[in-house]
Amino acid sequence: MKQFFLPLVLLIALGFWAKFYFAKPGLAPISVLTCVDITQSCGNEVFTVQFDEAPQVMNPLHLNLHLNRAEAVKSIHVDFAMQDMEMGLNRYRLIQSNQSGDWQAEVTLPICVQGRSDWNLLVEIEARGKVQRFQ
Protein backbone atom coordinates (compact mmCIF):
# COMPACT_ATOMS: atom_id res chain seq x y z
CA MET A 1 0.00 0.00 0.00
CA LYS A 2 2.81 2.43 0.88
CA GLN A 3 4.43 1.83 -2.50
CA PHE A 4 1.38 3.39 -4.23
CA PHE A 5 0.97 6.32 -1.83
CA LEU A 6 3.91 8.47 -2.99
CA PRO A 7 3.18 8.07 -6.73
CA LEU A 8 -0.51 8.84 -6.08
CA VAL A 9 0.36 12.02 -4.14
CA LEU A 10 2.77 13.09 -6.90
CA LEU A 11 0.13 12.44 -9.57
CA ILE A 12 -2.45 14.53 -7.70
CA ALA A 13 0.08 17.34 -7.19
CA LEU A 14 0.93 17.23 -10.90
CA GLY A 15 -2.77 17.49 -11.74
CA PHE A 16 -3.21 20.59 -9.59
CA TRP A 17 -0.06 22.17 -11.03
CA ALA A 18 -1.26 21.53 -14.60
CA LYS A 19 -4.69 22.98 -13.85
CA PHE A 20 -3.24 26.28 -12.63
CA TYR A 21 -0.39 26.42 -15.15
CA PHE A 22 -2.57 25.91 -18.22
CA ALA A 23 -5.68 27.76 -17.00
CA LYS A 24 -6.45 30.83 -19.06
CA PRO A 25 -7.44 33.89 -17.08
CA GLY A 26 -11.08 34.81 -17.54
CA LEU A 27 -11.91 37.88 -19.54
CA ALA A 28 -13.75 40.73 -17.90
CA PRO A 29 -17.45 40.92 -18.78
CA ILE A 30 -18.44 43.31 -21.55
CA SER A 31 -20.75 46.25 -20.79
CA VAL A 32 -22.81 47.06 -23.88
CA LEU A 33 -23.47 50.68 -24.86
CA THR A 34 -25.79 51.81 -27.65
CA CYS A 35 -24.54 54.68 -29.78
CA VAL A 36 -26.70 56.40 -32.36
CA ASP A 37 -23.99 58.60 -33.87
CA ILE A 38 -20.34 57.97 -32.95
CA THR A 39 -19.35 61.37 -34.38
CA GLN A 40 -21.51 63.06 -31.69
CA SER A 41 -19.80 61.04 -28.91
CA CYS A 42 -20.93 58.02 -26.99
CA GLY A 43 -20.09 56.75 -23.55
CA ASN A 44 -20.99 56.23 -19.94
CA GLU A 45 -19.73 57.28 -16.49
CA VAL A 46 -16.25 55.88 -17.28
CA PHE A 47 -15.47 57.38 -20.71
CA THR A 48 -16.75 59.04 -23.86
CA VAL A 49 -15.55 58.09 -27.32
CA GLN A 50 -15.92 59.97 -30.58
CA PHE A 51 -14.73 59.88 -34.18
CA ASP A 52 -13.82 63.14 -35.94
CA GLU A 53 -15.85 62.06 -38.97
CA ALA A 54 -18.17 59.24 -40.00
CA PRO A 55 -16.21 55.96 -40.27
CA GLN A 56 -15.60 54.66 -43.78
CA VAL A 57 -13.68 51.54 -44.79
CA MET A 58 -10.04 51.95 -45.81
CA ASN A 59 -10.13 55.60 -44.77
CA PRO A 60 -7.91 56.55 -41.78
CA LEU A 61 -9.78 58.47 -39.12
CA HIS A 62 -9.10 59.79 -35.64
CA LEU A 63 -10.68 58.17 -32.62
CA ASN A 64 -10.77 60.27 -29.46
CA LEU A 65 -11.51 58.85 -26.02
CA HIS A 66 -11.91 60.91 -22.86
CA LEU A 67 -11.80 59.31 -19.41
CA ASN A 68 -14.37 60.89 -17.13
CA ARG A 69 -12.48 59.89 -13.97
CA ALA A 70 -8.90 60.70 -13.19
CA GLU A 71 -7.14 57.39 -12.54
CA ALA A 72 -3.84 55.76 -13.35
CA VAL A 73 -4.55 53.95 -16.61
CA LYS A 74 -1.95 51.52 -17.89
CA SER A 75 -3.37 51.10 -21.39
CA ILE A 76 -6.44 51.51 -23.59
CA HIS A 77 -7.08 49.33 -26.63
CA VAL A 78 -9.92 49.27 -29.14
CA ASP A 79 -10.92 46.38 -31.40
CA PHE A 80 -13.24 46.42 -34.40
CA ALA A 81 -15.30 43.36 -35.29
CA MET A 82 -18.60 42.32 -36.83
CA GLN A 83 -21.17 39.96 -35.38
CA ASP A 84 -20.69 36.41 -36.72
CA MET A 85 -17.91 37.55 -39.08
CA GLU A 86 -14.18 36.80 -38.78
CA MET A 87 -12.43 40.05 -39.73
CA GLY A 88 -8.91 39.30 -38.54
CA LEU A 89 -7.07 41.43 -36.00
CA ASN A 90 -8.22 45.06 -35.97
CA ARG A 91 -6.75 46.15 -32.64
CA TYR A 92 -5.35 49.60 -31.88
CA ARG A 93 -3.56 50.96 -28.82
CA LEU A 94 -4.61 54.46 -27.85
CA ILE A 95 -1.98 57.01 -26.87
CA GLN A 96 -2.53 59.43 -24.01
CA SER A 97 -2.51 62.94 -25.47
CA ASN A 98 -2.64 64.95 -22.23
CA GLN A 99 -2.96 64.61 -18.47
CA SER A 100 -6.68 65.48 -18.39
CA GLY A 101 -7.83 62.06 -19.57
CA ASP A 102 -7.71 62.36 -23.35
CA TRP A 103 -6.51 59.39 -25.42
CA GLN A 104 -6.44 58.98 -29.20
CA ALA A 105 -5.52 56.75 -32.11
CA GLU A 106 -5.67 56.79 -35.86
CA VAL A 107 -7.67 53.77 -37.03
CA THR A 108 -8.66 52.23 -40.36
CA LEU A 109 -11.58 49.88 -40.89
CA PRO A 110 -10.89 47.07 -43.38
CA ILE A 111 -13.18 46.17 -46.25
CA CYS A 112 -15.78 43.48 -45.67
CA VAL A 113 -16.09 41.22 -48.73
CA GLN A 114 -19.85 40.95 -48.11
CA GLY A 115 -20.22 44.74 -48.13
CA ARG A 116 -21.38 44.89 -44.51
CA SER A 117 -20.71 47.89 -42.30
CA ASP A 118 -22.22 46.84 -38.95
CA TRP A 119 -19.03 47.31 -36.95
CA ASN A 120 -18.79 46.78 -33.21
CA LEU A 121 -16.19 48.72 -31.24
CA LEU A 122 -14.73 47.02 -28.18
CA VAL A 123 -12.94 49.32 -25.71
CA GLU A 124 -10.58 47.76 -23.13
CA ILE A 125 -9.31 49.97 -20.33
CA GLU A 126 -6.60 48.53 -18.07
CA ALA A 127 -6.16 50.32 -14.76
CA ARG A 128 -5.05 49.21 -11.31
CA GLY A 129 -4.53 45.61 -12.45
CA LYS A 130 -8.12 45.29 -13.74
CA VAL A 131 -9.48 45.38 -17.29
CA GLN A 132 -12.84 46.97 -18.04
CA ARG A 133 -14.47 46.07 -21.38
CA PHE A 134 -17.17 48.02 -23.21
CA GLN A 135 -18.80 47.40 -26.58
XYZ file of C-alpha atoms in Angstrom, residues 7 15 20-21 30-31 39 61 68 77 87 104-105 111 115 117 123 125:
18
model
C 3.176 8.066 -6.734
C -2.767 17.491 -11.741
C -3.241 26.281 -12.625
C -0.388 26.419 -15.149
C -18.442 43.315 -21.550
C -20.747 46.248 -20.790
C -19.348 61.370 -34.383
C -9.782 58.470 -39.115
C -14.369 60.890 -17.127
C -7.076 49.331 -26.629
C -12.426 40.046 -39.727
C -6.440 58.978 -29.199
C -5.524 56.754 -32.111
C -13.178 46.172 -46.252
C -20.215 44.738 -48.126
C -20.706 47.887 -42.302
C -12.944 49.319 -25.713
C -9.308 49.971 -20.328
